[in-house]
Coordinates of C-alpha atoms in Angstrom, one line a residue:
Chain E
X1 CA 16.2 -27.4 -17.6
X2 CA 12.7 -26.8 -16.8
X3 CA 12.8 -30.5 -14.6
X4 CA 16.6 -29.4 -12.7
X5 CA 14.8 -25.9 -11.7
X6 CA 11.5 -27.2 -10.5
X7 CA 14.2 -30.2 -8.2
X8 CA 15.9 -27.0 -6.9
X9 CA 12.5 -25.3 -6.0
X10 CA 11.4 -28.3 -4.5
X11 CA 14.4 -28.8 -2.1
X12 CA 14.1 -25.2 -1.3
X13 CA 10.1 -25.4 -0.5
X14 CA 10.8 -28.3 1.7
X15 CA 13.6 -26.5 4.1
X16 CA 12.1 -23.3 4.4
X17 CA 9.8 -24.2 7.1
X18 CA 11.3 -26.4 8.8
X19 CA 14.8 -24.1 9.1
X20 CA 12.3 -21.1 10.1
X21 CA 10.1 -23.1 12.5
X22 CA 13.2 -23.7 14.1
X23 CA 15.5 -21.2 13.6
X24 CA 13.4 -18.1 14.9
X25 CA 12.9 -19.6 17.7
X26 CA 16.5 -20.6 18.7
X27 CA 17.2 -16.9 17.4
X28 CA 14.8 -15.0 19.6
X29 CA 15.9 -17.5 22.4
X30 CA 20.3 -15.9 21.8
X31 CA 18.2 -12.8 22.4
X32 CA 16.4 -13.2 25.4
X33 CA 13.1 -14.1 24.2
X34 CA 10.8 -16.0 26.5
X35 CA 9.8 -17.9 23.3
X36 CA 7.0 -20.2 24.5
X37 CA 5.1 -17.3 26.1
X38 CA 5.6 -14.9 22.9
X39 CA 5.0 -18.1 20.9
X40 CA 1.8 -18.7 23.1
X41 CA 0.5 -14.8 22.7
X42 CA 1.5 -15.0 18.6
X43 CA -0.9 -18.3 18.4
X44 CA -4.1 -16.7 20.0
X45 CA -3.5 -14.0 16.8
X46 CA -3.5 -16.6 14.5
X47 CA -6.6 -18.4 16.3
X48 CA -8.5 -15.1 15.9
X49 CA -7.4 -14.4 12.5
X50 CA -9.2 -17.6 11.7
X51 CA -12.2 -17.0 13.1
X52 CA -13.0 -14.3 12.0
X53 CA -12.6 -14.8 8.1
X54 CA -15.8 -17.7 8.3
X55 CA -18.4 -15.2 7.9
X56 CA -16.4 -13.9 4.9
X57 CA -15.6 -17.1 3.3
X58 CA -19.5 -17.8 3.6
X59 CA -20.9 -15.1 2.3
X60 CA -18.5 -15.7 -1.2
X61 CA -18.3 -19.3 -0.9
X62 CA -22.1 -19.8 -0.9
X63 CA -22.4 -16.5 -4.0
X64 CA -20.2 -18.3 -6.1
X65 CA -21.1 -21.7 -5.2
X66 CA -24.6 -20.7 -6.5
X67 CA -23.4 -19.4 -9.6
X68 CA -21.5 -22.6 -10.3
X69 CA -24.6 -25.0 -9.7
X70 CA -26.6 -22.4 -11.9
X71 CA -25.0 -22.8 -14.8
X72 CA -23.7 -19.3 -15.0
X73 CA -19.7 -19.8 -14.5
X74 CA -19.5 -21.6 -17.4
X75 CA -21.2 -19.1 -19.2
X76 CA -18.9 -16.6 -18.0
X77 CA -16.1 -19.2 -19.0
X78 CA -17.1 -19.5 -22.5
X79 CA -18.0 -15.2 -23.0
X80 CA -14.2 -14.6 -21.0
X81 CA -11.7 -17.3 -22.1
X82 CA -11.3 -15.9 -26.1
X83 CA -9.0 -13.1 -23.8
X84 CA -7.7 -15.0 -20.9
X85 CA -6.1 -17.9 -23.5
X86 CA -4.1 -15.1 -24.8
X87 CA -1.7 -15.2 -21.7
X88 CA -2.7 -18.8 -21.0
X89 CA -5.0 -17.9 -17.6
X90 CA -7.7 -20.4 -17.2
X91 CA -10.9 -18.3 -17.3
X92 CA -12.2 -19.3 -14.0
X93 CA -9.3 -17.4 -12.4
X94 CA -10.4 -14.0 -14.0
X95 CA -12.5 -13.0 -11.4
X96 CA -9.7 -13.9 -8.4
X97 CA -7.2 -11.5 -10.8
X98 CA -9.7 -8.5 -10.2
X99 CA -11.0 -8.8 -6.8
X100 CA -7.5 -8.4 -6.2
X101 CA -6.9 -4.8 -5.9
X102 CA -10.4 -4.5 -4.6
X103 CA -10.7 -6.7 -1.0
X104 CA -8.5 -9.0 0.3
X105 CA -11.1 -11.1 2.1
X106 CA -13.4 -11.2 -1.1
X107 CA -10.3 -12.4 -3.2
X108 CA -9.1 -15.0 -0.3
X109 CA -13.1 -16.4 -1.2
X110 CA -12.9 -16.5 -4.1
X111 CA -9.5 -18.3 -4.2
X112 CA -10.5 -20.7 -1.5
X113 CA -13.4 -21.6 -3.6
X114 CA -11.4 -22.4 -6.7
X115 CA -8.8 -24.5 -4.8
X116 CA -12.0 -26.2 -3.1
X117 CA -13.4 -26.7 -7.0
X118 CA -10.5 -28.0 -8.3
X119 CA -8.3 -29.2 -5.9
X120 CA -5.1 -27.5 -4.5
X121 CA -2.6 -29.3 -6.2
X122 CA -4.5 -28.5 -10.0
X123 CA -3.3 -25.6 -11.7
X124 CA -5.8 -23.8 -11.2
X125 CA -4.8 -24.5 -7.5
X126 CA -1.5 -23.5 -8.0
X127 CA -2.2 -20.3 -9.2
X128 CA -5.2 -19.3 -7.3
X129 CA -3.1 -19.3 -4.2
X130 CA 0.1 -17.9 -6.2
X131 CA -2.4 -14.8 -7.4
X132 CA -3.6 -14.3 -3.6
X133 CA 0.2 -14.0 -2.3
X134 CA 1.5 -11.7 -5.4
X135 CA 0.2 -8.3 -4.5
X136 CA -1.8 -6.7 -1.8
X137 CA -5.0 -4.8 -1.8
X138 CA -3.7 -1.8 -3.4
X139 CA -7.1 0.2 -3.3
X140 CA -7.1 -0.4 0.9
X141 CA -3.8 0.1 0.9
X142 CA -4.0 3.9 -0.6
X143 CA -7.1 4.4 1.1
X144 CA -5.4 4.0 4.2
X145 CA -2.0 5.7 3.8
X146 CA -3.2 8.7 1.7
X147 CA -6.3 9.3 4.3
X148 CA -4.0 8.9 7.2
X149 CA -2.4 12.4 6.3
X150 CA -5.4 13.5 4.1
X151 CA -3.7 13.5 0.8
X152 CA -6.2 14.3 -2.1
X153 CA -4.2 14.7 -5.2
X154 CA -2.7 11.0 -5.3
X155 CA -0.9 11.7 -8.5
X156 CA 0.5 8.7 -10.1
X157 CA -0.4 6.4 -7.0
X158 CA -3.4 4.4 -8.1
X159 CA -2.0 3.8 -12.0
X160 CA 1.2 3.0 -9.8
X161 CA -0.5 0.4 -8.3
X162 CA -2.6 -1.4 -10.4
X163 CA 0.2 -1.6 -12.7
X164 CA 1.6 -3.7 -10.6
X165 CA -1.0 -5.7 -9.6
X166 CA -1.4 -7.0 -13.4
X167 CA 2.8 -7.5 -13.4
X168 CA 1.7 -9.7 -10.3
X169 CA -0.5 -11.7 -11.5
X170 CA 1.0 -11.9 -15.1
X171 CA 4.2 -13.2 -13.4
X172 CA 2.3 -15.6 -11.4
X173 CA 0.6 -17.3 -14.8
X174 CA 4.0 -17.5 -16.6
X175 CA 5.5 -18.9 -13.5
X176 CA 2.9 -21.6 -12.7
X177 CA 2.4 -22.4 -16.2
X178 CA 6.2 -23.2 -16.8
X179 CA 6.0 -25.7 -13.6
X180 CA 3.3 -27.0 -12.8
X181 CA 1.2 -26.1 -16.1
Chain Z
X1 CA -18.2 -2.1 -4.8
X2 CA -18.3 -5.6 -2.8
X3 CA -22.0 -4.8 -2.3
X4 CA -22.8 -4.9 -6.6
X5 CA -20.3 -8.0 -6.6
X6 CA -21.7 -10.3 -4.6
X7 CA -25.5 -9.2 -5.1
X8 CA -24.7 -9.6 -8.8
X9 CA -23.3 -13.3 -8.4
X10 CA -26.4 -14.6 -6.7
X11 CA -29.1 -12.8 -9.0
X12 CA -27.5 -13.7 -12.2
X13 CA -27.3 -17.2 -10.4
X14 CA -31.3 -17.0 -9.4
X15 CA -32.0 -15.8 -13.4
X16 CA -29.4 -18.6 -15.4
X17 CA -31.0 -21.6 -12.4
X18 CA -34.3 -20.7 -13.8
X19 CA -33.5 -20.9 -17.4
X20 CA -31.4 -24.1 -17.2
X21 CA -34.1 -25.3 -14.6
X22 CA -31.9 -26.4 -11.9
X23 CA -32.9 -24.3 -9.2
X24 CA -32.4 -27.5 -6.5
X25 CA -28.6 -27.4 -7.1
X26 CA -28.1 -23.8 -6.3
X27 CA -30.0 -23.9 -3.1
X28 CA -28.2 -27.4 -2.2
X29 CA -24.9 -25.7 -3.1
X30 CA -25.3 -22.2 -1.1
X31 CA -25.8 -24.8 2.0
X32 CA -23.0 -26.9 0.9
X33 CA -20.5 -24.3 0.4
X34 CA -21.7 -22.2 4.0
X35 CA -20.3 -25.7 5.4
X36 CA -17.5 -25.7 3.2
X37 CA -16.3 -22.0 4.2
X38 CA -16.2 -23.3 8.1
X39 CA -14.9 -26.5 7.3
X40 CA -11.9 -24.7 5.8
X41 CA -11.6 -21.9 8.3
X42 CA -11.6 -24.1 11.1
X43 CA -8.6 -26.3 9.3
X44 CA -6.9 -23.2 9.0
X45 CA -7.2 -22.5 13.0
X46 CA -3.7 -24.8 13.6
X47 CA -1.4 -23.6 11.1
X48 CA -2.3 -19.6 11.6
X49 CA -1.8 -20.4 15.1
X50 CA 1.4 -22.2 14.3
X51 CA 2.8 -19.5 12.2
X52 CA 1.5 -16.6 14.0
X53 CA 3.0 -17.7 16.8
X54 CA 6.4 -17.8 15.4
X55 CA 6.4 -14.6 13.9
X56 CA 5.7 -13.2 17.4
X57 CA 9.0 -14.1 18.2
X58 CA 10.4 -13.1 14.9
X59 CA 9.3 -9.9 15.9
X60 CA 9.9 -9.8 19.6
X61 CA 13.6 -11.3 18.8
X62 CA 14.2 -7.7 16.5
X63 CA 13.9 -9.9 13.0
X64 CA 12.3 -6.5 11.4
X65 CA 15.4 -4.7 12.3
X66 CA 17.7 -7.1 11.0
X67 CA 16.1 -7.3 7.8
X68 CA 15.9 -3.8 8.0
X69 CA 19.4 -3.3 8.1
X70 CA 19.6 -5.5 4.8
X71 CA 17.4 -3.3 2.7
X72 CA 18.6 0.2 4.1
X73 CA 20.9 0.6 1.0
X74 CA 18.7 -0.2 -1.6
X75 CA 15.8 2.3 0.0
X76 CA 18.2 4.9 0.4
X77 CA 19.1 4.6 -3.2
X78 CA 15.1 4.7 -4.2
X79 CA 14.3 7.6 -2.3
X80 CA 16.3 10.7 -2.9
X81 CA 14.3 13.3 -1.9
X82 CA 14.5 12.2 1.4
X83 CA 17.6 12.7 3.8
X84 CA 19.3 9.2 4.8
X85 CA 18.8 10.3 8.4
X86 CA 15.5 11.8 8.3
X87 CA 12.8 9.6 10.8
X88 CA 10.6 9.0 7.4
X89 CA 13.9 6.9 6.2
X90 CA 13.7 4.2 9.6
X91 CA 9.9 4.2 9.6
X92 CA 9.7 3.3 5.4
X93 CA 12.6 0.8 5.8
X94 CA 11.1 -0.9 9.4
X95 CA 7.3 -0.8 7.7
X96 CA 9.2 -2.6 4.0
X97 CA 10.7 -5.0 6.4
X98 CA 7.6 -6.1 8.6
X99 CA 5.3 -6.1 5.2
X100 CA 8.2 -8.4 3.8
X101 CA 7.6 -11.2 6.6
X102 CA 4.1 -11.1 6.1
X103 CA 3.8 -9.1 9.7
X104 CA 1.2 -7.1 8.4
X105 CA 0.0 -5.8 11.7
X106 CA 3.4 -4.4 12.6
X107 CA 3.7 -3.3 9.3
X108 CA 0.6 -1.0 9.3
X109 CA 1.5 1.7 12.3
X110 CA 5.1 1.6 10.5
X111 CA 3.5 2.9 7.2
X112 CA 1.5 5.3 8.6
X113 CA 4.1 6.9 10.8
X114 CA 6.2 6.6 7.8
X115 CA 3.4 8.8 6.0
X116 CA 3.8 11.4 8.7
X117 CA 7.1 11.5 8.2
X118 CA 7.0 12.2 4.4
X119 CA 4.2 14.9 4.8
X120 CA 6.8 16.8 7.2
X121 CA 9.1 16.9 4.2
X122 CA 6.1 18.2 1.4
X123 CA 5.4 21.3 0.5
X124 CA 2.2 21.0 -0.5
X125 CA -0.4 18.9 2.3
X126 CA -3.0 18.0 -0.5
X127 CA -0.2 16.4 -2.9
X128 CA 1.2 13.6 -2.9
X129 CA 5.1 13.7 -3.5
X130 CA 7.3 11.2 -5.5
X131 CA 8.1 9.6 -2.3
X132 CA 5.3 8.6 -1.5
X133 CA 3.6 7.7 -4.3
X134 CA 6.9 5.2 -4.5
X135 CA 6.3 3.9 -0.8
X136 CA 2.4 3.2 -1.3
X137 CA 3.8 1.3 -4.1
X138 CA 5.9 -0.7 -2.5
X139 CA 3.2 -1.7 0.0
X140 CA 0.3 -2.1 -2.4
X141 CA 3.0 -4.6 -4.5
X142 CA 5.2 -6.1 -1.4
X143 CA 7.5 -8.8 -2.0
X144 CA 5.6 -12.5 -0.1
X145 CA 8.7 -14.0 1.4
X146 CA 5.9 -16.7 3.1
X147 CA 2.0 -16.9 2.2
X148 CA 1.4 -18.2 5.3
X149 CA -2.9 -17.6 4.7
X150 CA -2.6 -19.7 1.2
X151 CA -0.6 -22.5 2.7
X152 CA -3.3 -22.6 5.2
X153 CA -6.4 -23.2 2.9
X154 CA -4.1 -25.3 1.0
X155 CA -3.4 -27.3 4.2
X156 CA -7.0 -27.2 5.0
X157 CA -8.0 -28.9 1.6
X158 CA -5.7 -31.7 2.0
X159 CA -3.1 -30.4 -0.5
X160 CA -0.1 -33.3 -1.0
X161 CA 1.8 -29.7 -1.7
X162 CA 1.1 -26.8 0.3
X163 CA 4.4 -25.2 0.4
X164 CA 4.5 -25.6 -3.0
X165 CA 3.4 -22.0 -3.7
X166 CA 6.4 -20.5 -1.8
X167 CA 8.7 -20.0 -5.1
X168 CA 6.4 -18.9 -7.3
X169 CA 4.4 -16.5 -4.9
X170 CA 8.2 -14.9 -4.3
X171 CA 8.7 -15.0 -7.9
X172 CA 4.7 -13.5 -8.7
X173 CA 5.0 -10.6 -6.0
X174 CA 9.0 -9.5 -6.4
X175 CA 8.0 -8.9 -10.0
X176 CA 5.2 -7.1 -8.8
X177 CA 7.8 -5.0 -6.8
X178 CA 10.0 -4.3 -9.4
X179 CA 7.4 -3.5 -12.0
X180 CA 5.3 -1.1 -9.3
X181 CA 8.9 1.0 -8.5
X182 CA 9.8 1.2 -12.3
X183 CA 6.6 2.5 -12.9
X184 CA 6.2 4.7 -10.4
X185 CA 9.6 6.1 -11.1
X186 CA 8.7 6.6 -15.0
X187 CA 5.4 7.7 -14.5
X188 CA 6.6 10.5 -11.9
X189 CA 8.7 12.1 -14.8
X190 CA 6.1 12.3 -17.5
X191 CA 5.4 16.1 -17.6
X192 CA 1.9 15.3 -16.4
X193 CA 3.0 14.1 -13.1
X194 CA 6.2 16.3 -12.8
X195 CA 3.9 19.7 -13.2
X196 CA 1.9 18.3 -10.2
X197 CA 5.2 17.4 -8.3
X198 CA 5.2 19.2 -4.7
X199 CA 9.2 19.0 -4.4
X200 CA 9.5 20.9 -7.7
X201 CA 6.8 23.6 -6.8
X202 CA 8.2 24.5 -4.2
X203 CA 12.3 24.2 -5.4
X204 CA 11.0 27.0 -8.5
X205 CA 9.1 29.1 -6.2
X206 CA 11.9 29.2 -4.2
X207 CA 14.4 29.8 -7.2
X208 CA 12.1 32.7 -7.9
X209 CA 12.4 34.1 -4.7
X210 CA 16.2 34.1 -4.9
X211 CA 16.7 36.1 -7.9
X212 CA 14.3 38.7 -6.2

């Protein structure tokens, strides 16, 4: 069962790029689009967007890469992992789980640092980079919305949220546990 | 809060280097992992720019609208304070849409307009009404139809796999959905949150009025 559902997702993972890396483009071409230059104008974005994450990767990559040579993660393993067994996360992730809601660029290094640590295609690999796609930043998020019409009684917002999150990131252990766990 | 964080991680990794006596590592390792950071940032350069530039013509093509067009029922159905025809309905749905295929910069003016919109329809400028505390939730937990950043770094450290995380990042963040608007939902009728609710303020008050 478990096998036939991970062959399904497989087949599905493999056409989805392809099929969009091709499809958009013969779609926006039916409409008109000059695609190469829009394609062209898209790509410098990307460029940009990749630049400027180094200095944030550094400054969490080279933090946490000193408090892996210390000594002190596995410390933290040993005091967190009693709780994080309970839903089968792997203590190391812990951290990733709460920067969540906080900062999207501190969560993106501290993810990039696990999958570094222990190799993309680990579990932990797995569901670093599952964690970092299953919610957004909520605390950004309502920071921006709410102060873009000056709301100050958010209500149920932030519990709203974070809620969420932890559905997120719960779903994203069970799921990576039953395939690739 | 980033600030505490991160000064946090490389004091406590100063005090535990001293104790276990390996300061060498840490210092090798800070320089190791600055490399790293680059190393994987510039890897990432070619797929962002690969991606990106595909969902420019997504976007350019009217993609948001056509998705839009797909989820129109479902918002209507989630938001019934708000008129079908109102201009908060278009900018939510367009702003869902764009957040939906990862367009997060087309996604942002959307939301924010769509935030305008709402606070035409409320009451009370301070509070935040059901629909809104519904929408923010629906952008702080948006379904990932493609992590384009993650298969990046997973690209970029020589993953056999890197589209691997496409079904379970979809399965991770709908749940996420489904759980934030359920919640937001419930928690909006607990009598804590309905007291505070602008909509019904202002329905009462205007009850009141009536039987004046």
């Amino acid at each position: 069962m478990g096998e036939l559902f991970k062959n399904i997702m497989q087949i599905i993972s493999d056409w989805a790029i392809p099929i969009m890396l091709v499809g958009i483009p013969v779609y926006g071409f039916a409409k008109g689009v000059k695609v190469y230059e829009t394609f062209i104008e898209g790509a410098k974005e990307g460029f940009e967007i990749a630049v400027k994450i180094i200095p944030y990767l550094v400054a969490i990559l080279a933090a946490i890469g000193m408090f892996r040579a210390s000594g002190a993660m596995e410390i933290f393993v040993r005091l967190v992992s009693p709780i994080t067994d309970l839903i089968g996360m792997p203590a190391e992730v812990l951290p990733a789980a709460f920067m969540r809601p906080l900062s999207g660029s501190g969560t993106l290094g501290i993810v990039t640092e696990l999958i570094k640590t222990h190799g993309p295609d680990s579990f932990i690999g797995y569901l670093a980079s599952t964690i970092y796609g299953s919610t957004e930043t909520t605390f950004y998020v309502l920071a921006v919305y709410f102060g873009a019409v000056n709301i100050k009684k958010t209500r149920h917002a932030v519990a709203s949220g974070l809620i969420a999150d932890a559905a997120g990131i719960f779903a994203a252990v069970f799921i990576c546990r039953l395939l690739f766990g | 809060m980033l600030n505490y964080v991160w000064l946090g991680l490389i004091v406590i990794a100063l005090i535990v280097a001293a104790v276990n006596g390996n300061m060498a590592d840490v210092g090798k390792e800070a320089v190791n992992m600055s490399k790293t950071a680059v190393d994987i940032s510039i890897g990432l350069i070619g797929i962002m720019a690969l991606w990106l530039g595909i969902m420019r013509i997504a976007e350019e093509a009217g993609l948001i609208r056509l998705l839009a067009r797909l989820i129109r029922p479902i918002t209507r159905r989630l938001f019934p304070d708000v008129p079908s025809e109102h201009p908060a309905m278009g900018a939510m749905i367009m702003n869902i849409a764009a957040n939906w295929l990862g367009l997060g910069n087309a996604a942002t003016p959307l939301g924010i307009k769509a935030m305008e919109e709402l606070q035409t329809l409320n009451p009370q400028k301070d509070t935040a009404t059901n629909a809104m505390v519904l929408f923010l939730t629906l952008n702080t937990a948006s379904i990932t139809l493609i992590p384009a950043t993650m298969i990046g770094v997973r690209v970029a450290t020589g993953s056999q796999d890197p589209f691997g995380i496409i079904f379970t990042t979809i399965f991770a963040s709908a749940t996420a959905t489904a759980v934030g608007v359920i919640t937001a939902i419930l928690l909006g009728k607990l009598p804590a949150f309905r007291n505070t609710d602008p909509m019904k303020a202002a329905s009462e008050s205007s009850g009141d009025s009536n039987s004046l």
